Amino acid sequence: MNFSMNLSIYPSVIPNEIRVDIENMQKRLGYHIKNINLLLQALTRQSAIRQGIHYASKSNNQRLQWVGSNMFHSGIVYKLYEKYANNSYISTDYLNKVAINITSNMALVAEIGKRIGLASCVFRGSDEEIITSEILAHTFLAILGSITLDDGGQKAVHDVIERHWKWFLDNPEESFKRRPSSFHTRMPPRSATMPSRQRIRSSDFPNHGTEVL
């Protein structure tokens, strides 16, 4: 998919640097959310609303997280079925355990969120200065929810899952082995200070060594 950065689609109250970060995040994600309101809601934590961050959505991302969580599970099941439906050597019980392992591994969801640069895009209040793996995982699921309700629908969610969980879909046994630990990233909210870009290197998984600026 080709991406062209269009910063004019964002409300003028959103600082230009944040717009650039969001555009770059979507490029790494592999999907560009067309409904800007859904995108901004997916990035908005309740703490941002509570603090009155002026460029945050008026609605927090919890409902989108709920949608995304369900779509994540059904998407993993769909992709596993698609790959192994005709493989008589792999039982349905085994595939069910693989699906549970993958979808319950929120540290991996957070790791993927970190890798695409999601940490610098989360709208939050000053009481959430530290970006935890939980915050990143919940925000990533909200992004999946916004993709579901956007023009892309289920197919776009499946494509994102294939892109970022391909290693585990192609090597289901790895879901029983690789469980990254949680992490914390100290990054002041944009409303307080505009942080310099952080270099984060992901090396917990094969082919996951890309650098996020």
GROMACS .gro file of C-alpha atoms in nm:
model
  213
    1MET     CA    1   0.000   0.000   0.000
    2ASN     CA    2   0.133   0.342  -0.096
    3PHE     CA    3   0.122   0.617   0.163
    4SER     CA    4   0.136   0.988   0.100
    5MET     CA    5   0.160   1.211   0.404
    6ASN     CA    6  -0.135   1.452   0.419
    7LEU     CA    7  -0.110   1.666   0.731
    8SER     CA    8  -0.399   1.892   0.625
    9ILE     CA    9  -0.662   1.632   0.717
   10TYR     CA   10  -0.595   1.684   1.089
   11PRO     CA   11  -0.763   1.954   1.298
   12SER     CA   12  -0.548   2.265   1.309
   13VAL     CA   13  -0.518   2.243   1.689
   14ILE     CA   14  -0.300   1.932   1.659
   15PRO     CA   15   0.070   2.031   1.654
   16ASN     CA   16   0.246   1.953   1.329
   17GLU     CA   17   0.502   1.723   1.492
   18ILE     CA   18   0.225   1.506   1.633
   19ARG     CA   19   0.061   1.485   1.291
   20VAL     CA   20   0.388   1.365   1.140
   21ASP     CA   21   0.427   1.100   1.412
   22ILE     CA   22   0.071   0.975   1.355
   23GLU     CA   23   0.123   0.956   0.980
   24ASN     CA   24   0.449   0.765   1.022
   25MET     CA   25   0.284   0.530   1.271
   26GLN     CA   26   0.010   0.446   1.022
   27LYS     CA   27   0.267   0.384   0.751
   28ARG     CA   28   0.443   0.129   0.970
   29LEU     CA   29   0.107  -0.014   1.073
   30GLY     CA   30   0.021  -0.081   0.710
   31TYR     CA   31  -0.316   0.094   0.707
   32HIS     CA   32  -0.418   0.457   0.684
   33ILE     CA   33  -0.736   0.529   0.880
   34LYS     CA   34  -0.959   0.750   0.667
   35ASN     CA   35  -1.203   0.857   0.939
   36ILE     CA   36  -0.995   1.110   1.131
   37ASN     CA   37  -1.242   1.115   1.422
   38LEU     CA   38  -1.203   0.741   1.474
   39LEU     CA   39  -0.826   0.775   1.457
   40LEU     CA   40  -0.812   1.052   1.716
   41GLN     CA   41  -1.050   0.866   1.946
   42ALA     CA   42  -0.834   0.554   1.923
   43LEU     CA   43  -0.536   0.758   2.043
   44THR     CA   44  -0.717   0.933   2.329
   45ARG     CA   45  -0.680   0.808   2.685
   46GLN     CA   46  -0.931   0.908   2.951
   47SER     CA   47  -0.652   1.096   3.129
   48ALA     CA   48  -0.626   1.333   2.830
   49ILE     CA   49  -0.997   1.414   2.851
   50ARG     CA   50  -0.978   1.455   3.227
   51GLN     CA   51  -0.690   1.699   3.192
   52GLY     CA   52  -0.854   1.886   2.904
   53ILE     CA   53  -0.590   1.823   2.638
   54HIS     CA   54  -0.724   2.053   2.368
   55TYR     CA   55  -0.640   1.837   2.066
   56ALA     CA   56  -0.764   1.507   2.213
   57SER     CA   57  -1.093   1.349   2.113
   58LYS     CA   58  -1.395   1.416   2.333
   59SER     CA   59  -1.439   1.038   2.364
   60ASN     CA   60  -1.182   0.801   2.509
   61ASN     CA   61  -1.063   0.488   2.331
   62GLN     CA   62  -1.219   0.228   2.560
   63ARG     CA   63  -1.508   0.136   2.330
   64LEU     CA   64  -1.276   0.110   2.032
   65GLN     CA   65  -1.043  -0.105   2.241
   66TRP     CA   66  -1.337  -0.338   2.310
   67VAL     CA   67  -1.414  -0.363   1.938
   68GLY     CA   68  -1.047  -0.412   1.853
   69SER     CA   69  -0.998  -0.681   2.117
   70ASN     CA   70  -1.279  -0.889   1.972
   71MET     CA   71  -1.161  -0.831   1.617
   72PHE     CA   72  -0.806  -0.926   1.716
   73HIS     CA   73  -0.921  -1.262   1.850
   74SER     CA   74  -1.148  -1.338   1.554
   75GLY     CA   75  -0.879  -1.221   1.312
   76ILE     CA   76  -0.615  -1.453   1.459
   77VAL     CA   77  -0.862  -1.743   1.446
   78TYR     CA   78  -0.946  -1.659   1.084
   79LYS     CA   79  -0.581  -1.642   0.977
   80LEU     CA   80  -0.498  -1.969   1.154
   81TYR     CA   81  -0.792  -2.139   0.985
   82GLU     CA   82  -0.691  -1.994   0.650
   83LYS     CA   83  -0.339  -2.133   0.685
   84TYR     CA   84  -0.411  -2.472   0.840
   85ALA     CA   85  -0.765  -2.572   0.738
   86ASN     CA   86  -0.634  -2.854   0.519
   87ASN     CA   87  -0.347  -2.960   0.744
   88SER     CA   88  -0.453  -3.290   0.898
   89TYR     CA   89  -0.144  -3.300   1.120
   90ILE     CA   90  -0.254  -2.999   1.324
   91SER     CA   91  -0.558  -3.049   1.545
   92THR     CA   92  -0.828  -2.794   1.613
   93ASP     CA   93  -0.747  -2.817   1.983
   94TYR     CA   94  -0.386  -2.722   1.910
   95LEU     CA   95  -0.493  -2.427   1.694
   96ASN     CA   96  -0.726  -2.311   1.970
   97LYS     CA   97  -0.436  -2.311   2.217
   98VAL     CA   98  -0.222  -2.117   1.969
   99ALA     CA   99  -0.498  -1.859   1.923
  100ILE     CA  100  -0.531  -1.819   2.300
  101ASN     CA  101  -0.154  -1.787   2.340
  102ILE     CA  102  -0.130  -1.516   2.075
  103THR     CA  103  -0.435  -1.311   2.174
  104SER     CA  104  -0.360  -1.324   2.547
  105ASN     CA  105  -0.003  -1.204   2.495
  106MET     CA  106  -0.058  -0.833   2.555
  107ALA     CA  107   0.316  -0.777   2.598
  108LEU     CA  108   0.358  -0.878   2.233
  109VAL     CA  109   0.077  -0.644   2.127
  110ALA     CA  110   0.257  -0.365   2.314
  111GLU     CA  111   0.589  -0.464   2.155
  112ILE     CA  112   0.437  -0.428   1.809
  113GLY     CA  113   0.285  -0.096   1.913
  114LYS     CA  114   0.628   0.023   2.022
  115ARG     CA  115   0.783  -0.094   1.696
  116ILE     CA  116   0.543   0.109   1.481
  117GLY     CA  117   0.602   0.423   1.687
  118LEU     CA  118   0.268   0.428   1.868
  119ALA     CA  119   0.419   0.555   2.195
  120SER     CA  120   0.469   0.906   2.059
  121CYS     CA  121   0.109   0.922   1.933
  122VAL     CA  122  -0.090   0.844   2.249
  123PHE     CA  123  -0.294   1.139   2.381
  124ARG     CA  124  -0.275   1.128   2.760
  125GLY     CA  125  -0.259   1.345   3.068
  126SER     CA  126   0.043   1.429   3.281
  127ASP     CA  127  -0.052   1.158   3.531
  128GLU     CA  128   0.041   0.900   3.267
  129GLU     CA  129   0.391   1.024   3.191
  130ILE     CA  130   0.521   0.668   3.180
  131ILE     CA  131   0.404   0.473   2.876
  132THR     CA  132   0.347   0.122   3.008
  133SER     CA  133   0.308  -0.190   2.798
  134GLU     CA  134  -0.057  -0.195   2.908
  135ILE     CA  135  -0.120   0.155   2.769
  136LEU     CA  136   0.044   0.063   2.439
  137ALA     CA  137  -0.143  -0.266   2.409
  138HIS     CA  138  -0.480  -0.105   2.483
  139THR     CA  139  -0.412   0.175   2.235
  140PHE     CA  140  -0.308  -0.072   1.964
  141LEU     CA  141  -0.631  -0.265   2.015
  142ALA     CA  142  -0.823   0.062   1.988
  143ILE     CA  143  -0.645   0.123   1.658
  144LEU     CA  144  -0.768  -0.218   1.538
  145GLY     CA  145  -1.117  -0.115   1.647
  146SER     CA  146  -1.097   0.206   1.447
  147ILE     CA  147  -0.979   0.012   1.140
  148THR     CA  148  -1.280  -0.219   1.178
  149LEU     CA  149  -1.523   0.072   1.178
  150ASP     CA  150  -1.334   0.255   0.904
  151ASP     CA  151  -1.369   0.172   0.534
  152GLY     CA  152  -1.123  -0.115   0.569
  153GLY     CA  153  -1.345  -0.339   0.781
  154GLN     CA  154  -1.253  -0.694   0.874
  155LYS     CA  155  -1.028  -0.753   0.574
  156ALA     CA  156  -0.805  -0.459   0.667
  157VAL     CA  157  -0.776  -0.590   1.023
  158HIS     CA  158  -0.682  -0.933   0.887
  159ASP     CA  159  -0.417  -0.773   0.666
  160VAL     CA  160  -0.267  -0.587   0.964
  161ILE     CA  161  -0.264  -0.909   1.166
  162GLU     CA  162  -0.094  -1.094   0.882
  163ARG     CA  163   0.166  -0.818   0.855
  164HIS     CA  164   0.260  -0.798   1.222
  165TRP     CA  165   0.189  -1.150   1.351
  166LYS     CA  166   0.316  -1.339   1.046
  167TRP     CA  167   0.601  -1.506   1.236
  168PHE     CA  168   0.362  -1.661   1.487
  169LEU     CA  169   0.103  -1.751   1.225
  170ASP     CA  170   0.367  -1.928   1.015
  171ASN     CA  171   0.536  -2.081   1.322
  172PRO     CA  172   0.252  -2.152   1.567
  173GLU     CA  173   0.481  -2.345   1.803
  174GLU     CA  174   0.658  -2.016   1.879
  175SER     CA  175   0.346  -1.890   2.056
  176PHE     CA  176   0.427  -2.135   2.336
  177LYS     CA  177   0.784  -2.006   2.373
  178ARG     CA  178   0.818  -1.635   2.313
  179ARG     CA  179   0.652  -1.410   2.565
  180PRO     CA  180   0.829  -1.074   2.593
  181SER     CA  181   0.838  -0.905   2.930
  182SER     CA  182   0.648  -0.585   2.995
  183PHE     CA  183   0.831  -0.255   2.971
  184HIS     CA  184   0.797   0.109   3.064
  185THR     CA  185   0.895   0.405   2.850
  186ARG     CA  186   0.923   0.744   3.017
  187MET     CA  187   0.793   0.999   2.769
  188PRO     CA  188   0.641   1.329   2.890
  189PRO     CA  189   0.294   1.393   2.743
  190ARG     CA  190   0.301   1.639   2.455
  191SER     CA  191   0.086   1.881   2.651
  192ALA     CA  192   0.366   1.925   2.904
  193THR     CA  193   0.675   1.932   2.688
  194MET     CA  194   0.747   1.831   2.333
  195PRO     CA  195   0.986   1.536   2.374
  196SER     CA  196   1.269   1.470   2.138
  197ARG     CA  197   1.225   1.164   1.923
  198GLN     CA  198   1.336   0.848   2.094
  199ARG     CA  199   1.522   0.567   1.926
  200ILE     CA  200   1.369   0.237   2.027
  201ARG     CA  201   1.511  -0.090   1.904
  202SER     CA  202   1.303  -0.406   1.905
  203SER     CA  203   1.498  -0.729   1.899
  204ASP     CA  204   1.284  -0.975   2.093
  205PHE     CA  205   1.155  -1.152   1.784
  206PRO     CA  206   1.292  -1.269   1.450
  207ASN     CA  207   1.267  -0.997   1.185
  208HIS     CA  208   1.157  -0.750   1.451
  209GLY     CA  209   1.482  -0.556   1.461
  210THR     CA  210   1.358  -0.244   1.290
  211GLU     CA  211   1.435   0.088   1.449
  212VAL     CA  212   1.159   0.332   1.534
  213LEU     CA  213   1.251   0.698   1.539
   0.00000   0.00000   0.00000
